[in-house]
Coordinates of C-alpha atoms and ligand atoms in Angstrom, one line a residue:
M1007 CA 86.6 111.7 185.9
I1008 CA 83.8 111.6 183.3
R1009 CA 82.7 115.0 184.4
R1010 CA 86.2 116.3 183.9
F1011 CA 86.4 114.7 180.5
F1012 CA 83.2 116.5 179.4
L1013 CA 84.3 119.7 180.8
V1014 CA 87.7 119.6 179.0
T1015 CA 86.2 118.6 175.6
G1016 CA 83.4 121.1 176.0
F1017 CA 85.9 123.8 176.6
L1018 CA 88.0 122.7 173.6
F1019 CA 84.9 122.7 171.5
F1020 CA 84.1 126.2 172.6
L1021 CA 87.6 127.3 171.8
T1022 CA 87.6 126.0 168.3
R1023 CA 84.1 127.0 167.5
Y1024 CA 83.7 130.4 169.1
C1025 CA 87.2 131.7 169.8
P1026 CA 88.2 133.4 166.5
A1027 CA 92.0 133.3 167.2
Q1028 CA 91.9 129.5 167.2
M1029 CA 90.1 129.2 163.9
A1030 CA 92.2 127.1 161.5
A1031 CA 93.3 128.3 158.0
P1032 CA 91.7 126.7 155.0
E1033 CA 93.1 123.4 153.7
P1034 CA 95.1 123.8 150.5
C1035 CA 93.0 123.4 147.4
G1036 CA 94.5 121.2 144.7
P1037 CA 98.3 121.3 143.9
V1038 CA 100.3 124.0 145.5
P1039 CA 103.6 125.7 144.6
T1040 CA 107.0 124.5 146.0
E1041 CA 109.2 126.9 147.9
N1042 CA 111.3 127.3 144.7
Q1043 CA 108.3 128.2 142.6
L1044 CA 107.1 130.7 145.2
R1045 CA 110.5 132.4 145.3
W1046 CA 110.6 132.5 141.5
Q1047 CA 107.0 133.8 141.2
D1048 CA 107.9 136.7 143.6
M1049 CA 110.6 137.8 141.2
E1050 CA 107.9 138.8 138.7
F1051 CA 110.2 140.6 136.2
Y1052 CA 113.6 139.5 135.0
A1053 CA 115.8 139.7 132.0
F1054 CA 116.9 137.4 129.2
V1055 CA 120.1 138.1 127.3
H1056 CA 120.9 136.5 123.9
L1057 CA 124.5 136.6 122.7
S1058 CA 126.4 134.1 120.5
V1059 CA 128.4 133.8 117.3
N1060 CA 125.3 134.5 115.3
T1061 CA 125.2 138.0 116.8
F1062 CA 128.0 138.6 114.4
T1063 CA 126.4 137.0 111.4
D1064 CA 122.9 138.5 111.7
Q1065 CA 121.2 135.2 112.3
E1066 CA 118.7 134.1 114.8
W1067 CA 120.2 130.6 115.0
G1068 CA 123.8 129.9 114.4
N1069 CA 124.5 126.8 112.2
G1070 CA 127.4 125.7 114.3
D1071 CA 130.0 126.3 111.7
E1072 CA 130.5 130.0 112.4
D1073 CA 134.2 130.8 113.0
P1074 CA 134.8 131.5 116.7
K1075 CA 137.1 134.3 115.5
I1076 CA 134.1 136.4 114.6
F1077 CA 133.2 136.5 118.3
N1078 CA 134.8 139.7 119.4
P1079 CA 132.5 142.1 121.3
D1080 CA 134.9 145.1 121.7
K1081 CA 133.1 146.7 124.8
L1082 CA 131.5 143.7 126.4
D1083 CA 130.4 144.8 129.9
C1084 CA 128.1 142.6 132.0
R1085 CA 127.9 145.4 134.6
Q1086 CA 126.1 147.5 132.0
W1087 CA 123.6 144.6 131.5
A1088 CA 123.1 144.3 135.3
R1089 CA 122.8 148.0 135.8
V1090 CA 120.1 148.3 133.1
A1091 CA 118.2 145.3 134.6
R1092 CA 118.4 146.6 138.1
D1093 CA 117.3 150.1 137.1
A1094 CA 114.4 148.5 135.3
G1095 CA 113.3 146.8 138.5
M1096 CA 114.2 143.3 137.2
K1097 CA 115.2 140.7 139.7
G1098 CA 117.6 138.5 137.7
I1099 CA 119.2 137.7 134.4
I1100 CA 119.1 134.5 132.3
L1101 CA 122.0 134.2 129.9
T1102 CA 122.2 132.1 126.8
V1103 CA 125.4 130.4 127.9
K1104 CA 125.1 128.1 124.9
H1105 CA 122.5 128.7 122.1
H1106 CA 121.8 126.3 119.3
S1107 CA 125.0 127.1 117.6
G1108 CA 126.8 125.2 120.3
F1109 CA 129.2 128.1 121.0
C1110 CA 129.9 128.4 124.7
L1111 CA 130.2 131.8 126.4
W1112 CA 132.3 130.2 129.1
P1113 CA 135.6 128.4 128.6
S1114 CA 134.2 124.9 129.1
K1115 CA 136.8 122.3 129.5
Y1116 CA 134.7 119.9 127.4
A1117 CA 134.4 122.1 124.3
E1118 CA 136.7 123.8 121.9
Y1119 CA 133.9 125.8 120.3
S1120 CA 133.9 128.5 122.9
V1121 CA 135.1 131.9 124.0
K1122 CA 138.5 130.4 124.6
N1123 CA 139.1 130.2 120.8
S1124 CA 137.8 133.6 120.1
P1125 CA 139.8 136.8 120.0
W1126 CA 137.7 138.3 122.7
R1127 CA 140.0 139.1 125.6
G1128 CA 142.7 137.0 123.9
G1129 CA 140.7 133.8 124.6
K1130 CA 141.0 134.3 128.4
G1131 CA 137.5 135.7 129.0
D1132 CA 134.5 134.0 130.7
I1133 CA 131.1 135.8 130.2
V1134 CA 129.3 133.6 132.7
R1135 CA 131.9 134.6 135.3
D1136 CA 131.6 138.3 134.5
L1137 CA 127.8 138.1 134.6
A1138 CA 127.8 136.1 137.9
N1139 CA 130.0 138.8 139.4
A1140 CA 127.9 141.7 138.0
C1141 CA 124.7 140.1 139.3
K1142 CA 126.1 139.8 142.7
E1143 CA 127.2 143.4 142.6
Y1144 CA 123.8 144.6 141.5
G1145 CA 121.7 142.3 143.7
L1146 CA 120.4 140.2 140.9
K1147 CA 119.9 136.4 140.5
L1148 CA 121.6 134.5 137.8
G1149 CA 120.0 132.0 135.4
I1150 CA 121.3 129.9 132.5
Y1151 CA 120.0 128.9 129.2
L1152 CA 121.8 125.8 128.0
S1153 CA 120.5 124.7 124.6
P1154 CA 120.0 120.9 124.4
W1155 CA 120.3 121.2 120.6
D1156 CA 123.9 121.7 119.6
R1157 CA 124.5 122.3 115.9
N1158 CA 128.3 122.3 116.3
S1159 CA 128.8 119.1 118.2
A1160 CA 129.8 116.0 116.2
M1161 CA 128.2 113.9 119.1
Y1162 CA 124.8 115.5 118.7
G1163 CA 122.2 112.8 118.2
R1164 CA 124.4 110.0 119.7
P1165 CA 124.2 108.8 123.3
E1166 CA 127.6 110.3 124.2
Y1167 CA 126.3 113.8 123.6
I1168 CA 124.1 113.4 126.7
T1169 CA 127.3 112.9 128.8
Y1170 CA 128.8 116.0 127.2
F1171 CA 125.7 118.0 127.8
R1172 CA 125.6 116.9 131.5
N1173 CA 129.3 117.7 131.9
Q1174 CA 128.7 121.2 130.7
L1175 CA 125.7 121.5 133.0
R1176 CA 127.8 120.3 135.9
E1177 CA 130.4 123.0 135.2
L1178 CA 127.8 125.7 135.1
L1179 CA 125.9 124.6 138.1
T1180 CA 129.1 124.2 140.2
N1181 CA 131.4 127.1 139.4
Y1182 CA 129.2 130.2 139.3
G1183 CA 127.3 130.3 142.6
D1184 CA 123.6 130.2 143.0
I1185 CA 121.5 129.7 139.8
F1186 CA 117.8 130.6 140.1
E1187 CA 116.6 129.1 136.8
V1188 CA 117.8 126.6 134.3
W1189 CA 116.3 127.0 130.8
F1190 CA 116.2 124.0 128.4
D1191 CA 114.9 125.2 125.1
G1192 CA 112.7 122.9 123.0
A1193 CA 114.2 123.5 119.6
N1194 CA 116.0 120.3 118.7
G1195 CA 117.4 118.3 115.8
G1196 CA 117.5 119.4 112.2
T1197 CA 120.3 120.6 109.9
G1198 CA 123.6 121.6 111.4
Y1199 CA 127.4 121.5 111.1
Y1200 CA 127.7 118.6 113.5
G1201 CA 131.5 118.5 113.6
G1202 CA 131.7 118.8 109.8
A1203 CA 129.1 116.2 108.9
R1204 CA 126.7 118.9 107.7
E1205 CA 123.6 116.9 107.8
T1206 CA 120.1 116.6 109.2
R1207 CA 119.9 114.8 112.6
Q1208 CA 116.6 114.0 114.1
I1209 CA 116.2 112.9 117.7
D1210 CA 113.2 111.6 119.7
R1211 CA 112.6 114.5 122.0
R1212 CA 110.8 112.3 124.5
T1213 CA 113.6 109.8 125.0
Y1214 CA 116.9 111.1 123.7
Y1215 CA 117.8 113.6 126.5
D1216 CA 116.9 111.3 129.4
W1217 CA 115.6 114.4 131.3
K1218 CA 114.8 112.5 134.4
N1219 CA 118.5 112.0 135.2
T1220 CA 119.4 115.5 134.0
Y1221 CA 116.8 116.9 136.4
K1222 CA 118.3 114.9 139.2
L1223 CA 121.7 116.6 138.5
V1224 CA 120.1 120.0 138.6
R1225 CA 118.3 119.3 141.9
K1226 CA 121.5 118.0 143.4
L1227 CA 123.7 120.8 142.4
Q1228 CA 121.2 123.7 142.6
P1229 CA 118.4 122.7 145.0
G1230 CA 117.0 126.2 144.8
A1231 CA 116.7 126.4 141.1
V1232 CA 113.5 126.1 139.0
I1233 CA 113.6 124.2 135.7
W1234 CA 112.1 125.5 132.5
N1235 CA 111.7 123.0 129.6
D1236 CA 109.4 123.2 126.6
G1237 CA 110.9 120.3 124.9
G1238 CA 110.8 117.3 127.2
D1239 CA 109.7 116.2 130.6
R1240 CA 107.7 118.8 132.4
G1241 CA 109.8 121.1 134.5
D1242 CA 108.8 123.5 137.2
L1243 CA 107.5 126.2 134.9
R1244 CA 105.8 126.3 131.6
W1245 CA 106.1 128.1 128.3
V1246 CA 102.9 130.0 127.3
G1247 CA 102.9 128.7 123.7
T1248 CA 103.9 132.0 122.1
E1249 CA 106.9 134.4 122.2
A1250 CA 104.7 137.4 121.5
G1251 CA 104.5 138.4 125.2
N1252 CA 101.1 137.2 126.5
V1253 CA 99.4 134.4 128.4
G1254 CA 95.7 133.7 128.4
E1255 CA 93.4 135.9 130.4
T1256 CA 92.3 132.7 132.1
N1257 CA 95.5 131.4 133.4
W1258 CA 95.6 128.4 135.7
S1259 CA 99.0 127.7 137.2
L1260 CA 98.2 124.0 136.8
L1261 CA 99.0 121.4 134.3
N1262 CA 99.0 117.6 134.2
A1263 CA 102.3 115.9 135.0
T1264 CA 102.1 113.6 132.0
G1265 CA 100.5 113.7 128.6
D1266 CA 100.6 116.0 125.6
V1267 CA 100.5 119.8 126.2
P1268 CA 98.8 121.4 123.2
Y1269 CA 98.9 125.2 122.8
N1270 CA 95.6 125.7 124.7
M1271 CA 97.0 124.1 127.8
L1272 CA 100.2 126.1 127.6
H1273 CA 98.4 129.3 127.1
F1274 CA 95.6 128.9 129.7
G1275 CA 96.9 126.2 132.0
V1276 CA 94.6 123.3 133.0
E1277 CA 91.9 124.1 135.6
N1278 CA 92.0 120.7 137.2
G1279 CA 95.6 119.9 136.4
D1280 CA 97.4 117.6 138.8
S1281 CA 100.6 119.6 139.1
W1282 CA 101.6 123.2 139.9
V1283 CA 103.4 124.5 136.7
P1284 CA 103.0 128.3 136.5
A1285 CA 103.5 130.4 133.4
E1286 CA 106.6 132.3 132.4
V1287 CA 106.0 134.8 129.5
N1288 CA 109.1 135.1 127.5
T1289 CA 109.4 137.8 124.8
S1290 CA 112.1 140.0 123.3
I1291 CA 112.2 143.8 123.5
R1292 CA 112.8 143.7 119.7
P1293 CA 111.3 141.4 117.1
G1294 CA 114.3 139.0 117.2
W1295 CA 116.1 137.3 120.1
F1296 CA 119.5 138.2 118.7
Y1297 CA 120.8 141.6 117.7
H1298 CA 120.3 142.9 114.2
E1299 CA 121.1 146.4 113.4
Y1300 CA 118.1 146.7 111.2
E1301 CA 116.0 146.3 114.3
D1302 CA 117.4 149.3 116.0
S1303 CA 114.3 151.2 115.0
R1304 CA 112.0 148.3 115.9
V1305 CA 112.4 148.3 119.7
K1306 CA 109.0 147.8 121.3
S1307 CA 107.3 151.0 122.1
L1308 CA 106.0 152.0 125.6
P1309 CA 102.4 151.1 124.7
Q1310 CA 103.5 147.7 123.4
L1311 CA 105.6 147.0 126.5
L1312 CA 102.8 148.1 128.8
D1313 CA 100.4 145.8 126.9
I1314 CA 102.9 143.0 127.4
Y1315 CA 103.1 143.9 131.1
Y1316 CA 99.3 143.6 131.6
S1317 CA 99.2 140.4 129.5
S1318 CA 101.9 138.7 131.5
E1319 CA 102.4 140.0 135.1
G1320 CA 98.8 141.2 135.0
R1321 CA 97.6 137.7 134.1
N1322 CA 99.3 135.5 136.7
G1323 CA 102.6 135.1 134.8
T1324 CA 106.1 136.3 135.2
L1325 CA 107.8 138.4 132.5
L1326 CA 111.1 137.4 131.1
L1327 CA 112.1 140.2 128.8
N1328 CA 115.0 139.7 126.4
F1329 CA 117.7 142.1 125.4
P1330 CA 119.6 141.1 122.3
I1331 CA 123.2 142.0 123.2
D1332 CA 124.8 144.1 120.3
R1333 CA 128.1 143.5 118.6
H1334 CA 129.9 145.7 121.1
G1335 CA 128.7 143.4 123.9
L1336 CA 126.2 145.9 125.3
I1337 CA 122.5 146.4 125.7
H1338 CA 121.8 148.8 122.9
E1339 CA 120.9 152.4 124.0
N1340 CA 117.5 152.2 122.3
D1341 CA 116.7 149.1 124.3
E1342 CA 117.9 150.6 127.5
K1343 CA 115.9 153.7 126.9
A1344 CA 112.7 151.7 126.1
V1345 CA 113.0 149.4 129.2
L1346 CA 113.7 152.3 131.6
E1347 CA 110.8 154.3 130.3
F1348 CA 108.6 151.2 130.6
A1349 CA 109.8 150.6 134.2
E1350 CA 109.1 154.2 135.1
A1351 CA 105.6 154.0 133.6
V1352 CA 104.8 150.9 135.6
K1353 CA 106.2 152.5 138.8
T1354 CA 104.1 155.6 138.3
A1355 CA 100.9 153.6 137.5
F1356 CA 101.1 151.6 140.7
A1357 CA 102.6 154.3 143.0
V1358 CA 99.5 155.0 145.0
N1359 CA 97.2 152.2 146.1
L1360 CA 93.8 153.8 146.8
A1361 CA 92.8 150.6 148.6
G1362 CA 95.6 151.2 151.1
K1363 CA 93.6 153.7 153.2
A1364 CA 90.2 152.2 152.5
I1365 CA 87.9 150.6 155.0
A1366 CA 87.3 147.0 153.9
V1367 CA 84.3 144.9 154.9
A1368 CA 83.6 141.4 153.7
S1369 CA 80.3 139.6 153.2
N1370 CA 81.8 136.6 155.0
V1371 CA 84.9 136.2 157.2
R1372 CA 86.1 132.8 158.1
G1373 CA 84.8 132.1 161.6
G1374 CA 84.4 135.8 162.1
A1375 CA 88.1 135.8 163.0
K1376 CA 90.2 139.0 162.8
K1377 CA 93.1 137.1 161.3
F1378 CA 91.0 136.3 158.2
A1379 CA 89.2 139.6 158.0
A1380 CA 88.9 141.7 154.8
E1381 CA 91.5 144.3 156.0
N1382 CA 94.3 141.7 155.7
A1383 CA 94.0 142.1 151.9
I1384 CA 94.9 145.8 152.1
D1385 CA 97.5 145.7 154.8
G1386 CA 100.5 145.5 152.4
N1387 CA 101.5 142.2 153.9
K1388 CA 101.5 139.3 151.4
E1389 CA 101.4 136.7 154.1
S1390 CA 98.1 137.8 155.6
Y1391 CA 94.8 137.3 153.8
W1392 CA 91.1 137.5 153.7
T1393 CA 89.3 134.2 153.6
T1394 CA 85.8 132.8 154.1
D1395 CA 84.2 129.8 155.7
D1396 CA 84.7 126.6 153.9
S1397 CA 81.2 126.4 152.6
V1398 CA 81.4 129.9 151.0
T1399 CA 82.6 130.1 147.4
T1400 CA 81.0 133.4 146.4
A1401 CA 81.8 136.4 148.5
S1402 CA 82.4 140.1 148.2
M1403 CA 84.6 142.7 149.8
T1404 CA 83.5 146.3 149.8
L1405 CA 86.1 149.0 150.1
D1406 CA 85.1 152.5 151.2
L1407 CA 87.6 154.9 149.7
G1408 CA 86.8 157.6 152.3
G1409 CA 85.7 160.1 149.6
S1410 CA 85.5 160.1 145.9
A1411 CA 88.5 158.9 143.9
T1412 CA 89.3 158.2 140.2
F1413 CA 90.8 154.9 139.2
N1414 CA 91.3 152.6 136.1
R1415 CA 93.2 149.6 137.4
F1416 CA 92.1 146.8 139.8
E1417 CA 94.6 144.3 141.2
A1418 CA 94.0 141.1 143.1
Q1419 CA 96.3 138.4 144.4
E1420 CA 95.4 135.0 145.8
Y1421 CA 97.4 133.5 148.6
I1422 CA 98.8 130.8 146.3
R1423 CA 100.5 128.8 149.1
L1424 CA 97.0 127.4 149.6
G1425 CA 96.4 126.8 145.8
Q1426 CA 94.6 128.7 143.0
R1427 CA 90.9 128.9 143.6
V1428 CA 89.1 131.7 141.9
R1429 CA 87.3 131.0 138.6
A1430 CA 85.5 134.3 138.2
F1431 CA 85.2 137.7 139.8
K1432 CA 83.8 141.1 139.1
V1433 CA 84.5 144.7 140.2
E1434 CA 81.8 147.2 140.8
A1435 CA 82.0 150.9 141.7
L1436 CA 79.6 153.0 143.6
M1437 CA 78.9 156.1 141.5
G1438 CA 76.1 158.6 142.3
G1439 CA 74.6 156.1 144.8
E1440 CA 74.5 153.3 142.2
W1441 CA 76.6 150.2 141.9
K1442 CA 78.0 149.7 138.3
E1443 CA 80.1 146.9 137.1
V1444 CA 83.4 148.3 135.8
A1445 CA 85.3 145.1 135.0
K1446 CA 85.3 141.4 135.4
G1447 CA 87.8 138.6 135.1
T1448 CA 88.2 134.9 135.4
T1449 CA 91.3 133.5 137.2
I1450 CA 93.4 135.5 139.6
G1451 CA 96.4 133.4 140.8
Y1452 CA 99.5 135.1 142.0
K1453 CA 98.4 138.4 140.5
R1454 CA 95.7 139.7 138.2
I1455 CA 95.3 143.2 137.0
L1456 CA 92.2 144.5 135.2
C1457 CA 92.3 147.7 133.1
F1458 CA 89.2 149.7 132.4
P1459 CA 88.3 153.3 131.5
A1460 CA 88.7 155.6 134.5
V1461 CA 85.8 155.9 136.9
K1462 CA 85.2 158.2 139.8
A1463 CA 83.6 156.4 142.8
T1464 CA 83.4 156.4 146.6
Q1465 CA 83.3 152.7 147.1
V1466 CA 84.5 149.6 145.2
R1467 CA 83.0 146.1 145.5
F1468 CA 85.1 143.1 144.6
T1469 CA 83.0 140.0 144.2
I1470 CA 84.2 136.4 143.7
T1471 CA 81.4 134.9 141.6
D1472 CA 82.8 131.5 141.3
A1473 CA 85.6 129.6 143.1
K1474 CA 86.8 126.0 143.5
S1475 CA 86.8 126.4 147.2
C1476 CA 86.6 129.3 149.7
P1477 CA 88.6 132.2 148.3
V1478 CA 91.9 133.3 149.9
I1479 CA 92.9 136.8 148.9
S1480 CA 96.2 138.3 150.1
N1481 CA 96.1 141.6 148.3
I1482 CA 93.8 144.1 146.7
G1483 CA 95.0 147.2 144.8
I1484 CA 93.1 150.1 143.2
F1485 CA 95.1 152.5 141.1
N1486 CA 94.8 155.4 138.7
A1487 CA 97.4 154.8 135.9
P1488 CA 98.2 157.9 133.7
Q1489 CA 97.0 157.5 130.1
V1490 CA 99.8 156.6 127.7
L1491 CA 99.4 157.8 124.2
T1492 CA 100.1 155.3 121.4
T1493 CA 102.6 156.2 118.8
P1494 CA 101.9 155.4 115.2
E1495 CA 104.0 152.6 113.6
I1496 CA 106.8 153.9 111.5
S1497 CA 106.9 152.2 108.2
E1498 CA 110.2 151.0 106.6
Q1499 CA 111.7 153.8 104.6
S1500 CA 113.4 151.5 102.1
D1501 CA 110.2 149.6 101.1
I1502 CA 109.0 150.4 97.6
K1503 CA 105.5 150.8 96.5
R1504 CA 104.1 147.5 95.2
K1505 CA 101.1 148.7 93.2
D1506 CA 102.7 147.9 89.8
W1507 CA 103.9 144.4 90.9
K1508 CA 102.5 141.3 89.2
I1509 CA 102.5 137.9 90.7
L1510 CA 103.3 135.5 87.8
G1511 CA 102.1 132.0 87.2
T1512 CA 98.8 132.2 89.1
D1513 CA 95.3 133.5 88.5
D1514 CA 94.4 133.3 92.1
E1515 CA 93.4 136.8 93.2
K1516 CA 94.2 136.0 96.8
A1517 CA 97.8 136.0 95.8
Y1518 CA 97.7 139.8 96.0
N1519 CA 97.0 139.5 99.8
L1520 CA 100.7 139.4 100.2
L1521 CA 101.1 142.8 98.6
D1522 CA 98.1 144.6 100.3
G1523 CA 100.0 145.9 103.4
D1524 CA 97.6 144.0 105.7
P1525 CA 99.3 141.4 107.8
A1526 CA 96.0 139.8 108.6
T1527 CA 95.4 138.7 105.1
A1528 CA 97.5 135.9 103.6
W1529 CA 98.0 133.8 100.5
Q1530 CA 98.5 130.0 100.8
Q1531 CA 99.9 129.1 97.4
P1532 CA 98.0 126.1 95.9
R1533 CA 100.1 123.0 96.3
E1534 CA 101.3 121.5 93.1
G1535 CA 103.5 118.7 94.3
K1536 CA 106.7 118.8 96.3
M1537 CA 108.9 121.6 97.5
P1538 CA 110.5 123.8 96.2
V1539 CA 107.6 126.2 95.7
D1540 CA 108.4 129.4 93.8
L1541 CA 106.8 132.8 94.2
V1542 CA 107.7 134.8 91.1
I1543 CA 107.1 138.6 91.0
D1544 CA 107.4 141.1 88.2
L1545 CA 108.5 144.3 89.8
G1546 CA 107.3 146.4 86.9
K1547 CA 110.7 148.0 86.4
V1548 CA 114.3 147.4 87.2
E1549 CA 115.1 148.0 90.9
D1550 CA 118.4 148.1 92.8
L1551 CA 117.7 145.5 95.4
A1552 CA 119.5 145.2 98.7
G1553 CA 117.3 142.8 100.5
F1554 CA 113.7 141.6 101.1
R1555 CA 111.2 141.1 103.9
Y1556 CA 108.8 138.2 104.4
L1557 CA 106.0 138.0 106.9
P1558 CA 104.6 134.5 107.3
D1559 CA 100.9 133.7 107.4
Q1560 CA 99.9 134.9 110.9
G1561 CA 97.2 132.2 111.1
R1562 CA 99.9 129.9 112.3
P1563 CA 101.4 127.5 111.4
A1564 CA 100.4 127.1 107.8
G1565 CA 103.1 127.4 105.1
M1566 CA 105.7 129.0 107.3
I1567 CA 108.9 128.9 105.2
T1568 CA 112.0 127.9 107.1
S1569 CA 114.5 127.5 104.3
Y1570 CA 114.6 129.7 101.2
Q1571 CA 116.5 131.1 98.2
L1572 CA 116.0 134.4 96.5
Y1573 CA 116.8 134.7 92.8
V1574 CA 116.8 137.8 90.7
S1575 CA 116.4 138.3 86.9
L1576 CA 116.3 141.1 84.4
D1577 CA 114.3 139.1 81.8
N1578 CA 112.4 136.4 83.6
R1579 CA 114.7 133.8 81.8
E1580 CA 118.1 134.0 83.3
W1581 CA 118.1 133.8 87.1
K1582 CA 120.9 134.7 89.6
L1583 CA 121.0 133.6 93.2
A1584 CA 121.0 136.7 95.4
D1585 CA 120.5 135.2 98.8
G1586 CA 119.6 132.0 100.6
G1587 CA 119.3 130.7 104.1
E1588 CA 117.0 129.8 107.0
F1589 CA 114.3 131.6 108.9
S1590 CA 115.1 130.2 112.2
N1591 CA 112.5 130.1 115.0
I1592 CA 109.8 131.4 112.7
L1593 CA 107.2 129.0 114.2
N1594 CA 107.5 130.3 117.7
N1595 CA 108.2 133.9 116.6
P1596 CA 106.4 134.6 113.3
V1597 CA 107.6 138.1 112.9
W1598 CA 108.9 139.9 109.8
Q1599 CA 111.9 138.1 108.4
I1600 CA 114.4 140.7 107.1
R1601 CA 117.3 139.8 104.9
K1602 CA 119.9 142.1 103.4
F1603 CA 122.3 141.2 100.6
S1604 CA 124.9 142.8 98.3
P1605 CA 123.0 145.2 96.0
V1606 CA 121.8 143.6 92.7
Q1607 CA 119.6 144.8 89.9
A1608 CA 116.3 143.0 89.4
H1609 CA 113.2 143.3 87.3
Y1610 CA 111.9 139.9 88.4
I1611 CA 112.3 138.1 91.7
K1612 CA 111.8 134.4 92.5
F1613 CA 111.4 133.7 96.2
R1614 CA 111.9 129.9 96.5
A1615 CA 110.6 128.0 99.5
L1616 CA 112.7 124.9 100.1
K1617 CA 111.2 123.8 103.4
N1618 CA 108.5 124.7 105.9
T1619 CA 107.9 124.1 109.5
Q1620 CA 105.4 121.3 108.9
N1621 CA 107.2 119.4 106.2
D1622 CA 104.1 119.4 104.1
D1623 CA 105.2 121.3 101.0
A1624 CA 103.0 124.4 101.6
A1625 CA 104.1 127.9 101.2
G1626 CA 102.2 130.8 102.7
Y1627 CA 102.8 134.5 102.8
A1628 CA 101.1 137.3 104.8
E1629 CA 103.3 140.0 103.2
F1630 CA 106.3 140.2 101.0
N1631 CA 108.4 143.2 100.1
V1632 CA 111.8 144.1 98.8
I1633 CA 114.3 146.5 100.2
T1634 CA 115.9 148.9 97.8
Q1635 CA 119.3 150.6 98.2
Ligands
FUL1928 C1 113.4 129.7 121.1 C2 114.8 129.6 120.5 O1 114.8 128.8 119.4 C3 115.1 131.1 120.2 O2 116.2 131.2 119.4 C4 115.2 131.8 121.5 O3 116.3 131.4 122.2 C5 114.0 131.6 122.3 C6 114.0 132.2 123.7 O4 113.6 130.3 122.4 O5 112.7 128.6 121.1

């Protein structure tokens, strides 16, 4: 009996120790993604579309008092949106079903401020329905952006608004099939129409929305959806702290479940965070999120879009690229052209994986087992991987390319089901018999791409130089992307020369930074008390003005003006109001703010700051210019 016991245990020991096929996979390292997060991450690239009443008033945020009668896109066609998205290789579309204006793109039975009171399709239309159908037809997933802030609702700020908000959410999550992502934007509270009250309403973003119970509703109605929320309780995904289209080169998909999340954490993640909260990079194909005709010539160029690609998908993030729907209800032809050109360039760059035919050898293979061997990282199967013994946290894989080949991109993917492990790695190439480092990086995560000047080599060595735990690599790619030439920026035709301008009422030479054409230099106007703060400029002669442009200090967030008036004068004594309004969303998206108004003559202008993002009476300017007729 005892002999038999020893024989059996001895055999089992032999099996686990020496029989490679029995070797166990590594234990997960730290937090790991949920199935929903994994499915979402695999989507990689998907679309945002912004459309609301403010599409028709040229604003980024509607105030909530825009007449629903102005909402009348004469050629609205969700199939066109879906076709563009599909052709661009996107996997889904997230629609702003209700933006901050409160206007609903579906005929909610809880709201009057919706498409049902617009002339569009005689008030019988439903854009969410149209898009749900189009997505189905084109094999795309559907997501919704339901703004928690509602500048139309009289209830906003009171407890009953939460019931209203949840009723709307219930409609959306019940009536339109599967929803892959629910987007709760963080902008909240402030001025608005609020059912006619026209006042400022502040809410406590941590407590007012009672996110816990709203999340329960989402989980119950759409168990497969991921939640994005940059304004309240942590959701399944995180904002990256900027709308410019990039996440940190170091990007951990981890965050802490509670506590503050400053910019650094959003942008780089938290190495030892206690929860899996991966990064979604959201940016618009134009400077603004909503359509403005004056941005038709400002659609991002191919080099800009490629840069965004490498700084998002290439850095362990997904890319959520926005199309501002135009007044016809379509993705504008310039945007379509730009995104298709971009998609084609990415496709061409990653068409041939030189690692695919290589012979891969690793410095260490877990238990010497075939199922953990280096070749698993080049077999085109995301579920198989190369991994090492538990005690090994630095290891390399050498790829023999079978001859000399030219390349300028290196791609690596971790098998994130087992967590994110790699802290640092490098890539070397064997050239003329010598190993030379061509690139290095920090984190990898779901996918990391490194770009470097093209090299010609016979072998490539990928070395993990630091990891939290034994590395688990599911994919390696080596590519030769064609060079893309950068196009020079086209300057605004209507800008006038500013060399004869004088900034009045100050001796500060730095004031002229706002006229120097360099967005990197700014002027923070010395504070002399409370808002308003005036910037008075002598234009040197009488000009026919039709608008102005303001670029806030790019060293965010100092002196970013959110509410303004623009006065004009012929004699610096009598002033006439030419324009006034708000620069919505300037903090998250500090791009050129362009305003056009009915032509007026001016020799002097007074740009008056009424409010800024920090409520601290500061006014700052990187650039200021006028638009002439
Ligand atoms: C921001 C919003 O305030 C913008 O208007 C836009 O919807 C963007 C995606 O999120 O925070």
